[in-house]
Amino acid sequence: CYFQVHQAVIDAGEEETGCTIHQVTEAVDGGPIVIQKKVKVEQGETAESLKAKVQPLEGTAFIEAVEMFCRGEVISYADAGVSIDAGNELVDLIKPACKATIRAGCDADLGGFGGLFDLAAAGYDSSNTVLIGATDGVGTKLRIAQKYGKHDFVGIDLVAMCVNDLIVAGGEPLFFLDYYATGHLEVNEAAAVVKGIAEGCRQAGCGLIGGETAEMPSMYAPGDYDLAGFSVGAVHRDRILPKNVSAGDVLLGLPSSGIHSNGFSLVRRLLDKENLEYTSPCPWDSSAGTVGDSLLTPTKIYVKGCLPLLKEGFLNGLAHITGGGLLENLPRSLPDGVGADITGHPALPSVFKWMQTASGLDDHEMLRTFNCGIGMVLIVKKESVDATKELLQNSGEEVVYDLGVLVDGSGVNMKSQLA
């Protein structure tokens, strides 16, 4: 059993391990932490070598804990593994980034018990406004960021996964809150994540008005953290989407920036199968540098391109292509009795070609696993197509795909193959 614990540390790729002395409670290993001793997990470690490192620390840690109680020493929050000073340092580091997200209706000032937003100041009549809420995470893409040691972009992913859902309902993202949880707060690492969140909010035009940083010893392995995001948007009552969607409407596709934030459990499995490390040269794109650099390309935020269309009333519906791919997400925006014929799906980008080859998945399974190069689908009336494309190009969307058309029926019918 002792060796199994150390082997599990090695199998998980952890960089640190050690021993912990807890106060005794009803929960096993659940009492307040008295003392922790840590050692580095070196390259080529075995369960036996880790045991040889950790076991001598256990007796020392136990004696120190007993001596502390005998002397009546005070055990502080920091002794239990939670640093108030580190939390304060993090707030100071991220304040400028949060301030940069200020928009009409909020001040993005940190430190209060709650973030405030003034709908009237943002131009909304409360009697004719519906609020939209969205929450999401980044999934196991976080594991890549943690193992590769690059934390700058997962915050953008977090914002994108929320605000892209908001605009599907026709709403303008107004403000964002984040939740960052870890076992031990690494200030610079957390600051990089939150600065990424602030950058995502800047791209989406919403204010980062608050968040929570939770340091919870023994809840997470060393080096691990988790993220959750929460965003609120607003839409005028008569502009909620989807509306008036019918057969004959045209489907336009906006390209994705890569895999975005779905499917990474499969991606990581395929990397193991192909014996690739995150530091390996990228086999699907030589210009991307390493595998890690390519996979951590942030999720594209579609707010700036879609908001002008919403204001002009050109959109009848939208579909954010996330987990489940095109085949599962597009029908969520279609009424009963209406299906989609996909006649102009673009060729698979190189990263998806590699994933298909490595996995052996057929086109159908690819289209219900990954976004396959299409991150957002727009539903517009035929007479509005040219004006929609012009506005998209004016907003910086250089590529717009003629994806297909809505028809009487149900589901998504692929009339073109993935090349």
CSV table of C-alpha atoms in Angstrom, one decimal:
chain,number,residue,atom,x,y,z
A,1,CYS,CA,0.0,0.0,0.0
A,2,TYR,CA,2.9,2.4,0.9
A,3,PHE,CA,4.5,1.7,-2.5
A,4,GLN,CA,1.2,2.2,-4.2
A,5,VAL,CA,0.9,5.7,-2.9
A,6,HIS,CA,4.4,6.7,-4.2
A,7,GLN,CA,3.7,5.0,-7.5
A,8,ALA,CA,0.5,7.0,-7.9
A,9,VAL,CA,2.5,10.2,-7.4
A,10,ILE,CA,4.9,9.1,-10.2
A,11,ASP,CA,2.1,8.0,-12.5
A,12,ALA,CA,0.3,11.4,-12.0
A,13,GLY,CA,3.5,13.2,-13.0
A,14,GLU,CA,3.6,15.2,-9.8
A,15,GLU,CA,6.7,17.4,-9.2
A,16,GLU,CA,6.5,17.3,-5.3
A,17,THR,CA,5.4,14.8,-2.7
A,18,GLY,CA,5.9,14.4,1.0
A,19,CYS,CA,4.1,13.8,4.3
A,20,THR,CA,1.5,15.7,6.3
A,21,ILE,CA,0.6,15.7,10.0
A,22,HIS,CA,-3.1,16.5,10.6
A,23,GLN,CA,-5.0,17.2,13.7
A,24,VAL,CA,-7.3,14.2,14.4
A,25,THR,CA,-10.9,14.6,13.4
A,26,GLU,CA,-13.7,12.2,12.3
A,27,ALA,CA,-12.6,12.6,8.7
A,28,VAL,CA,-9.5,10.6,7.7
A,29,ASP,CA,-6.7,13.1,6.8
A,30,GLY,CA,-9.4,15.8,6.9
A,31,GLY,CA,-8.3,17.7,10.1
A,32,PRO,CA,-6.3,21.0,10.0
A,33,ILE,CA,-2.8,20.6,8.8
A,34,VAL,CA,-0.1,20.9,11.5
A,35,ILE,CA,3.1,20.3,9.6
A,36,GLN,CA,4.0,19.4,6.0
A,37,LYS,CA,7.3,18.2,4.7
A,38,LYS,CA,8.0,18.1,1.0
A,39,VAL,CA,10.5,16.5,-1.4
A,40,LYS,CA,11.1,16.9,-5.1
A,41,VAL,CA,10.1,14.1,-7.5
A,42,GLU,CA,13.1,13.8,-9.7
A,43,GLN,CA,13.3,12.4,-13.2
A,44,GLY,CA,13.5,8.6,-13.1
A,45,GLU,CA,12.1,8.2,-9.6
A,46,THR,CA,10.7,4.9,-8.5
A,47,ALA,CA,8.3,4.0,-5.7
A,48,GLU,CA,11.2,2.6,-3.7
A,49,SER,CA,13.4,5.8,-4.1
A,50,LEU,CA,10.4,8.0,-3.1
A,51,LYS,CA,9.8,5.9,-0.1
A,52,ALA,CA,13.5,6.3,0.9
A,53,LYS,CA,13.1,10.1,0.6
A,54,VAL,CA,9.7,10.5,2.4
A,55,GLN,CA,9.9,8.0,5.2
A,56,PRO,CA,12.7,9.7,7.2
A,57,LEU,CA,10.6,12.9,7.2
A,58,GLU,CA,7.6,11.3,8.8
A,59,GLY,CA,9.3,10.7,12.2
A,60,THR,CA,10.8,14.2,12.2
A,61,ALA,CA,7.4,15.8,11.3
A,62,PHE,CA,5.6,13.8,14.0
A,63,ILE,CA,8.1,14.8,16.7
A,64,GLU,CA,7.9,18.5,15.7
A,65,ALA,CA,4.1,18.4,15.8
A,66,VAL,CA,4.1,16.8,19.3
A,67,GLU,CA,6.7,19.4,20.5
A,68,MET,CA,4.5,22.2,19.2
A,69,PHE,CA,1.5,21.0,21.2
A,70,CYS,CA,3.6,20.4,24.3
A,71,ARG,CA,4.9,24.0,24.1
A,72,GLY,CA,1.4,25.3,23.5
A,73,GLU,CA,2.5,26.9,20.3
A,74,VAL,CA,-0.1,28.7,18.3
A,75,ILE,CA,-0.9,27.1,15.0
A,76,SER,CA,-1.6,29.9,12.5
A,77,TYR,CA,-3.6,29.8,9.2
A,78,ALA,CA,-0.2,29.8,7.4
A,79,ASP,CA,0.9,26.8,9.4
A,80,ALA,CA,-2.2,25.0,8.1
A,81,GLY,CA,-1.2,25.8,4.6
A,82,VAL,CA,-3.2,29.0,3.8
A,83,SER,CA,-1.3,32.2,3.3
A,84,ILE,CA,-3.3,35.4,3.8
A,85,ASP,CA,-0.2,37.4,2.7
A,86,ALA,CA,0.0,35.5,-0.5
A,87,GLY,CA,-3.6,36.2,-1.2
A,88,ASN,CA,-3.1,39.9,-0.6
A,89,GLU,CA,-0.1,40.0,-2.9
A,90,LEU,CA,-2.1,38.3,-5.6
A,91,VAL,CA,-4.8,41.0,-5.4
A,92,ASP,CA,-2.2,43.7,-5.7
A,93,LEU,CA,-0.7,42.0,-8.8
A,94,ILE,CA,-4.0,41.7,-10.6
A,95,LYS,CA,-5.6,45.0,-9.8
A,96,PRO,CA,-4.2,46.8,-12.9
A,97,ALA,CA,-5.4,44.1,-15.2
A,98,CYS,CA,-8.9,44.2,-13.7
A,99,LYS,CA,-9.0,48.0,-13.9
A,100,ALA,CA,-8.3,47.7,-17.6
A,101,THR,CA,-11.7,46.0,-18.1
A,102,ILE,CA,-13.7,48.9,-16.8
A,103,ARG,CA,-16.8,49.6,-19.0
A,104,ALA,CA,-20.0,51.6,-18.7
A,105,GLY,CA,-22.0,50.2,-15.8
A,106,CYS,CA,-19.1,48.9,-13.6
A,107,ASP,CA,-15.9,50.1,-12.1
A,108,ALA,CA,-14.1,46.8,-11.9
A,109,ASP,CA,-12.7,47.7,-8.5
A,110,LEU,CA,-11.6,44.8,-6.3
A,111,GLY,CA,-11.9,44.5,-2.6
A,112,GLY,CA,-15.7,44.7,-1.9
A,113,PHE,CA,-18.0,41.9,-0.8
A,114,GLY,CA,-19.8,42.0,-4.2
A,115,GLY,CA,-19.4,43.5,-7.6
A,116,LEU,CA,-22.0,46.1,-8.7
A,117,PHE,CA,-23.3,46.8,-12.1
A,118,ASP,CA,-25.6,49.6,-13.2
A,119,LEU,CA,-27.9,48.5,-16.1
A,120,ALA,CA,-29.0,52.0,-16.8
A,121,ALA,CA,-25.5,53.3,-17.2
A,122,ALA,CA,-24.9,50.5,-19.7
A,123,GLY,CA,-27.8,51.8,-21.8
A,124,TYR,CA,-30.5,49.2,-20.8
A,125,ASP,CA,-34.0,49.9,-19.7
A,126,SER,CA,-34.6,47.5,-16.9
A,127,SER,CA,-38.3,47.1,-17.7
A,128,ASN,CA,-37.5,45.8,-21.1
A,129,THR,CA,-34.3,43.9,-20.4
A,130,VAL,CA,-33.7,40.2,-19.8
A,131,LEU,CA,-30.5,39.1,-18.0
A,132,ILE,CA,-28.6,36.0,-19.3
A,133,GLY,CA,-26.3,34.0,-17.1
A,134,ALA,CA,-23.6,31.5,-18.2
A,135,THR,CA,-21.0,29.5,-16.3
A,136,ASP,CA,-18.3,27.2,-17.5
A,137,GLY,CA,-14.7,26.0,-17.0
A,138,VAL,CA,-11.7,25.0,-19.1
A,139,GLY,CA,-11.8,21.3,-18.6
A,140,THR,CA,-8.7,19.2,-18.8
A,141,LYS,CA,-6.9,21.8,-21.0
A,142,LEU,CA,-5.8,23.0,-17.6
A,143,ARG,CA,-3.7,19.9,-17.1
A,144,ILE,CA,-1.7,20.8,-20.2
A,145,ALA,CA,-1.1,24.4,-18.9
A,146,GLN,CA,-0.1,23.0,-15.5
A,147,LYS,CA,2.3,20.3,-16.9
A,148,TYR,CA,3.7,22.7,-19.6
A,149,GLY,CA,4.0,25.6,-17.2
A,150,LYS,CA,2.3,28.1,-19.4
A,151,HIS,CA,-0.7,29.8,-17.7
A,152,ASP,CA,-1.2,33.0,-19.7
A,153,PHE,CA,-4.0,31.8,-22.0
A,154,VAL,CA,-6.3,29.6,-20.0
A,155,GLY,CA,-8.0,32.7,-18.5
A,156,ILE,CA,-9.0,33.7,-22.0
A,157,ASP,CA,-10.4,30.2,-22.6
A,158,LEU,CA,-12.5,30.6,-19.4
A,159,VAL,CA,-14.0,33.9,-20.5
A,160,ALA,CA,-14.6,32.6,-24.1
A,161,MET,CA,-16.5,29.6,-22.9
A,162,CYS,CA,-19.0,31.8,-21.0
A,163,VAL,CA,-19.4,34.9,-23.2
A,164,ASN,CA,-19.7,32.9,-26.4
A,165,ASP,CA,-22.7,31.2,-24.9
A,166,LEU,CA,-24.2,34.5,-23.8
A,167,ILE,CA,-24.2,36.0,-27.3
A,168,VAL,CA,-26.0,32.8,-28.6
A,169,ALA,CA,-29.0,34.1,-26.7
A,170,GLY,CA,-28.6,37.5,-28.3
A,171,GLY,CA,-27.1,39.2,-25.3
A,172,GLU,CA,-24.2,41.6,-24.7
A,173,PRO,CA,-21.8,40.4,-22.1
A,174,LEU,CA,-21.7,42.9,-19.2
A,175,PHE,CA,-19.6,41.5,-16.4
A,176,PHE,CA,-17.6,38.4,-15.4
A,177,LEU,CA,-16.5,36.7,-12.1
A,178,ASP,CA,-14.0,34.0,-11.7
A,179,TYR,CA,-13.2,31.2,-9.2
A,180,TYR,CA,-9.6,30.0,-8.8
A,181,ALA,CA,-9.0,27.1,-6.4
A,182,THR,CA,-5.7,25.5,-5.5
A,183,GLY,CA,-4.0,23.6,-2.7
A,184,HIS,CA,-1.1,26.0,-2.4
A,185,LEU,CA,-1.3,29.5,-3.9
A,186,GLU,CA,1.6,30.2,-6.2
A,187,VAL,CA,1.2,34.0,-6.6
A,188,ASN,CA,2.8,34.5,-10.0
A,189,GLU,CA,1.1,31.5,-11.5
A,190,ALA,CA,-2.3,32.6,-10.3
A,191,ALA,CA,-1.6,36.2,-11.4
A,192,ALA,CA,-0.8,34.9,-14.9
A,193,VAL,CA,-4.2,33.1,-15.0
A,194,VAL,CA,-6.2,36.1,-13.8
A,195,LYS,CA,-4.4,38.5,-16.2
A,196,GLY,CA,-5.5,36.1,-18.9
A,197,ILE,CA,-9.1,36.4,-17.6
A,198,ALA,CA,-8.8,40.1,-17.7
A,199,GLU,CA,-7.6,40.0,-21.3
A,200,GLY,CA,-10.5,37.8,-22.2
A,201,CYS,CA,-12.9,40.3,-20.6
A,202,ARG,CA,-11.2,43.1,-22.5
A,203,GLN,CA,-11.8,41.2,-25.8
A,204,ALA,CA,-15.4,40.6,-24.9
A,205,GLY,CA,-16.1,44.1,-23.7
A,206,CYS,CA,-17.2,43.0,-20.2
A,207,GLY,CA,-16.0,44.1,-16.8
A,208,LEU,CA,-14.1,41.8,-14.4
A,209,ILE,CA,-15.9,42.9,-11.3
A,210,GLY,CA,-14.9,40.2,-8.8
A,211,GLY,CA,-13.8,36.7,-8.1
A,212,GLU,CA,-12.7,34.2,-5.5
A,213,THR,CA,-9.3,32.7,-4.8
A,214,ALA,CA,-9.5,29.6,-2.7
A,215,GLU,CA,-6.4,28.1,-1.1
A,216,MET,CA,-7.4,24.6,0.2
A,217,PRO,CA,-4.5,22.5,1.4
A,218,SER,CA,-5.0,18.7,0.9
A,219,MET,CA,-7.8,19.3,-1.6
A,220,TYR,CA,-5.5,19.5,-4.6
A,221,ALA,CA,-2.2,17.9,-5.5
A,222,PRO,CA,0.9,20.2,-5.7
A,223,GLY,CA,0.8,22.2,-8.8
A,224,ASP,CA,-2.9,21.7,-9.5
A,225,TYR,CA,-5.6,24.3,-9.7
A,226,ASP,CA,-9.1,24.6,-11.1
A,227,LEU,CA,-11.0,27.4,-12.7
A,228,ALA,CA,-14.7,28.3,-13.1
A,229,GLY,CA,-16.2,31.4,-14.7
A,230,PHE,CA,-19.5,33.1,-14.4
A,231,SER,CA,-20.8,35.8,-16.8
A,232,VAL,CA,-23.9,37.9,-17.0
A,233,GLY,CA,-25.2,39.6,-20.2
A,234,ALA,CA,-28.3,41.5,-21.2
A,235,VAL,CA,-30.7,41.5,-24.1
A,236,HIS,CA,-33.7,43.5,-25.0
A,237,ARG,CA,-36.8,41.4,-24.5
A,238,ASP,CA,-37.8,41.4,-28.2
A,239,ARG,CA,-34.3,40.4,-29.4
A,240,ILE,CA,-33.8,37.1,-27.6
A,241,LEU,CA,-32.4,34.4,-29.9
A,242,PRO,CA,-33.2,32.1,-31.6
A,243,LYS,CA,-36.3,33.7,-33.2
A,244,ASN,CA,-38.0,33.2,-36.6
A,245,VAL,CA,-35.7,30.4,-37.6
A,246,SER,CA,-37.1,28.4,-40.5
A,247,ALA,CA,-36.3,26.3,-43.5
A,248,GLY,CA,-34.5,28.4,-46.2
A,249,ASP,CA,-32.3,30.3,-43.7
A,250,VAL,CA,-28.6,30.3,-44.5
A,251,LEU,CA,-25.9,29.0,-42.3
A,252,LEU,CA,-22.6,30.9,-42.1
A,253,GLY,CA,-19.6,29.5,-40.2
A,254,LEU,CA,-16.9,31.5,-38.4
A,255,PRO,CA,-13.5,29.7,-38.0
A,256,SER,CA,-12.2,28.4,-34.7
A,257,SER,CA,-8.7,29.3,-33.5
A,258,GLY,CA,-7.9,25.6,-32.8
A,259,ILE,CA,-9.3,23.0,-30.5
A,260,HIS,CA,-10.7,25.6,-28.2
A,261,SER,CA,-11.6,24.1,-24.8
A,262,ASN,CA,-13.3,20.8,-25.5
A,263,GLY,CA,-12.1,17.3,-26.3
A,264,PHE,CA,-8.8,17.5,-24.4
A,265,SER,CA,-9.3,14.2,-22.5
A,266,LEU,CA,-9.1,12.5,-25.9
A,267,VAL,CA,-6.3,14.8,-27.1
A,268,ARG,CA,-4.1,13.9,-24.1
A,269,ARG,CA,-4.8,10.2,-24.6
A,270,LEU,CA,-3.7,10.5,-28.2
A,271,LEU,CA,-0.5,12.3,-27.2
A,272,ASP,CA,0.3,9.4,-24.9
A,273,LYS,CA,-0.4,6.9,-27.7
A,274,GLU,CA,1.9,8.8,-30.1
A,275,ASN,CA,4.6,9.2,-27.4
A,276,LEU,CA,4.5,13.0,-27.6
A,277,GLU,CA,5.5,15.4,-24.8
A,278,TYR,CA,4.2,18.9,-24.5
A,279,THR,CA,7.7,20.1,-25.3
A,280,SER,CA,7.9,18.0,-28.5
A,281,PRO,CA,8.0,19.8,-31.8
A,282,CYS,CA,4.5,20.2,-33.1
A,283,PRO,CA,3.8,17.4,-35.7
A,284,TRP,CA,0.8,19.1,-37.2
A,285,ASP,CA,2.2,22.7,-37.5
A,286,SER,CA,5.9,23.3,-37.7
A,287,SER,CA,5.3,27.1,-37.2
A,288,ALA,CA,3.6,26.5,-33.9
A,289,GLY,CA,6.8,25.6,-32.0
A,290,THR,CA,5.9,22.8,-29.5
A,291,VAL,CA,2.9,20.6,-29.0
A,292,GLY,CA,2.1,22.6,-25.8
A,293,ASP,CA,2.2,25.9,-27.5
A,294,SER,CA,-0.2,24.8,-30.2
A,295,LEU,CA,-2.7,23.1,-27.9
A,296,LEU,CA,-2.8,26.1,-25.6
A,297,THR,CA,-3.9,28.5,-28.3
A,298,PRO,CA,-6.8,30.3,-26.6
A,299,THR,CA,-10.4,29.8,-27.5
A,300,LYS,CA,-11.7,32.5,-29.9
A,301,ILE,CA,-14.1,35.1,-28.5
A,302,TYR,CA,-16.8,35.9,-31.0
A,303,VAL,CA,-18.4,38.9,-29.2
A,304,LYS,CA,-16.9,41.8,-31.2
A,305,GLY,CA,-17.8,40.2,-34.5
A,306,CYS,CA,-21.4,39.2,-33.5
A,307,LEU,CA,-22.6,42.3,-31.5
A,308,PRO,CA,-22.9,44.6,-34.6
A,309,LEU,CA,-25.0,41.9,-36.3
A,310,LEU,CA,-27.2,41.6,-33.2
A,311,LYS,CA,-27.8,45.3,-33.1
A,312,GLU,CA,-28.7,45.4,-36.7
A,313,GLY,CA,-31.1,42.5,-36.3
A,314,PHE,CA,-29.4,40.4,-38.9
A,315,LEU,CA,-29.2,37.2,-36.8
A,316,ASN,CA,-32.0,34.8,-36.3
A,317,GLY,CA,-29.9,32.3,-34.3
A,318,LEU,CA,-26.4,31.3,-33.3
A,319,ALA,CA,-24.8,28.1,-32.2
A,320,HIS,CA,-21.5,27.9,-30.2
A,321,ILE,CA,-19.7,24.8,-31.3
A,322,THR,CA,-18.3,23.2,-28.1
A,323,GLY,CA,-18.5,19.7,-26.6
A,324,GLY,CA,-20.6,17.6,-28.9
A,325,GLY,CA,-19.3,19.4,-32.0
A,326,LEU,CA,-21.5,20.7,-34.9
A,327,LEU,CA,-23.8,17.7,-34.9
A,328,GLU,CA,-24.9,18.1,-31.2
A,329,ASN,CA,-24.8,21.9,-30.9
A,330,LEU,CA,-26.5,23.3,-34.0
A,331,PRO,CA,-29.8,21.4,-33.4
A,332,ARG,CA,-30.0,23.2,-30.0
A,333,SER,CA,-30.8,26.4,-31.9
A,334,LEU,CA,-33.3,24.9,-34.3
A,335,PRO,CA,-37.0,24.6,-33.8
A,336,ASP,CA,-38.9,21.3,-34.2
A,337,GLY,CA,-39.3,20.3,-37.8
A,338,VAL,CA,-36.2,22.1,-39.0
A,339,GLY,CA,-32.9,20.4,-39.9
A,340,ALA,CA,-29.6,21.5,-41.5
A,341,ASP,CA,-27.9,20.5,-44.7
A,342,ILE,CA,-24.2,21.2,-44.4
A,343,THR,CA,-23.0,21.7,-48.0
A,344,GLY,CA,-19.8,23.7,-47.5
A,345,HIS,CA,-17.9,22.5,-44.5
A,346,PRO,CA,-14.3,23.7,-44.8
A,347,ALA,CA,-11.4,21.2,-45.0
A,348,LEU,CA,-10.1,20.1,-41.6
A,349,PRO,CA,-7.4,22.3,-40.2
A,350,SER,CA,-4.1,20.5,-39.7
A,351,VAL,CA,-4.5,19.9,-35.9
A,352,PHE,CA,-7.8,18.1,-36.5
A,353,LYS,CA,-6.4,16.1,-39.4
A,354,TRP,CA,-3.7,14.9,-37.0
A,355,MET,CA,-6.2,14.0,-34.4
A,356,GLN,CA,-8.3,12.1,-36.9
A,357,THR,CA,-5.4,10.1,-38.1
A,358,ALA,CA,-4.1,9.4,-34.6
A,359,SER,CA,-7.5,8.4,-33.3
A,360,GLY,CA,-9.0,6.6,-36.3
A,361,LEU,CA,-12.3,8.4,-35.8
A,362,ASP,CA,-14.6,8.7,-38.8
A,363,ASP,CA,-16.0,12.0,-40.0
A,364,HIS,CA,-19.2,11.5,-37.9
A,365,GLU,CA,-17.4,11.0,-34.7
A,366,MET,CA,-15.0,13.8,-35.4
A,367,LEU,CA,-17.9,16.2,-35.9
A,368,ARG,CA,-19.5,15.2,-32.6
A,369,THR,CA,-16.2,15.4,-30.7
A,370,PHE,CA,-14.3,18.5,-31.9
A,371,ASN,CA,-15.3,21.8,-33.5
A,372,CYS,CA,-13.4,20.7,-36.6
A,373,GLY,CA,-12.6,24.3,-37.6
A,374,ILE,CA,-16.0,25.9,-37.0
A,375,GLY,CA,-16.4,27.7,-33.7
A,376,MET,CA,-19.6,29.6,-34.3
A,377,VAL,CA,-22.5,29.1,-36.6
A,378,LEU,CA,-24.7,32.1,-37.7
A,379,ILE,CA,-28.3,31.6,-38.9
A,380,VAL,CA,-29.5,34.4,-41.2
A,381,LYS,CA,-32.2,35.1,-43.7
A,382,LYS,CA,-31.1,34.7,-47.3
A,383,GLU,CA,-31.6,38.4,-48.1
A,384,SER,CA,-29.3,39.4,-45.2
A,385,VAL,CA,-26.3,37.3,-46.1
A,386,ASP,CA,-24.3,39.9,-48.0
A,387,ALA,CA,-24.9,42.6,-45.4
A,388,THR,CA,-23.9,40.1,-42.6
A,389,LYS,CA,-20.7,39.2,-44.3
A,390,GLU,CA,-19.8,42.9,-44.8
A,391,LEU,CA,-20.4,43.7,-41.2
A,392,LEU,CA,-18.3,40.6,-40.1
A,393,GLN,CA,-15.4,41.7,-42.3
A,394,ASN,CA,-15.6,45.2,-40.9
A,395,SER,CA,-15.4,43.7,-37.4
A,396,GLY,CA,-12.2,41.8,-38.4
A,397,GLU,CA,-13.6,38.4,-39.4
A,398,GLU,CA,-11.6,37.8,-42.5
A,399,VAL,CA,-13.0,34.4,-43.2
A,400,VAL,CA,-16.7,33.5,-43.3
A,401,TYR,CA,-17.8,30.1,-44.6
A,402,ASP,CA,-21.0,29.4,-46.6
A,403,LEU,CA,-21.7,26.4,-44.4
A,404,GLY,CA,-25.2,25.3,-45.6
A,405,VAL,CA,-28.9,25.9,-45.4
A,406,LEU,CA,-31.8,25.0,-43.1
A,407,VAL,CA,-34.4,22.5,-44.5
A,408,ASP,CA,-37.6,20.8,-43.4
A,409,GLY,CA,-36.6,17.8,-41.3
A,410,SER,CA,-34.4,17.3,-38.3
A,411,GLY,CA,-30.8,17.0,-37.3
A,412,VAL,CA,-27.7,17.8,-39.2
A,413,ASN,CA,-27.1,16.2,-42.5
A,414,MET,CA,-23.6,16.3,-43.9
A,415,LYS,CA,-23.7,16.8,-47.6
A,416,SER,CA,-20.0,17.5,-47.8
A,417,GLN,CA,-17.1,15.4,-46.5
A,418,LEU,CA,-14.3,16.5,-44.2
A,419,ALA,CA,-11.2,16.7,-46.4
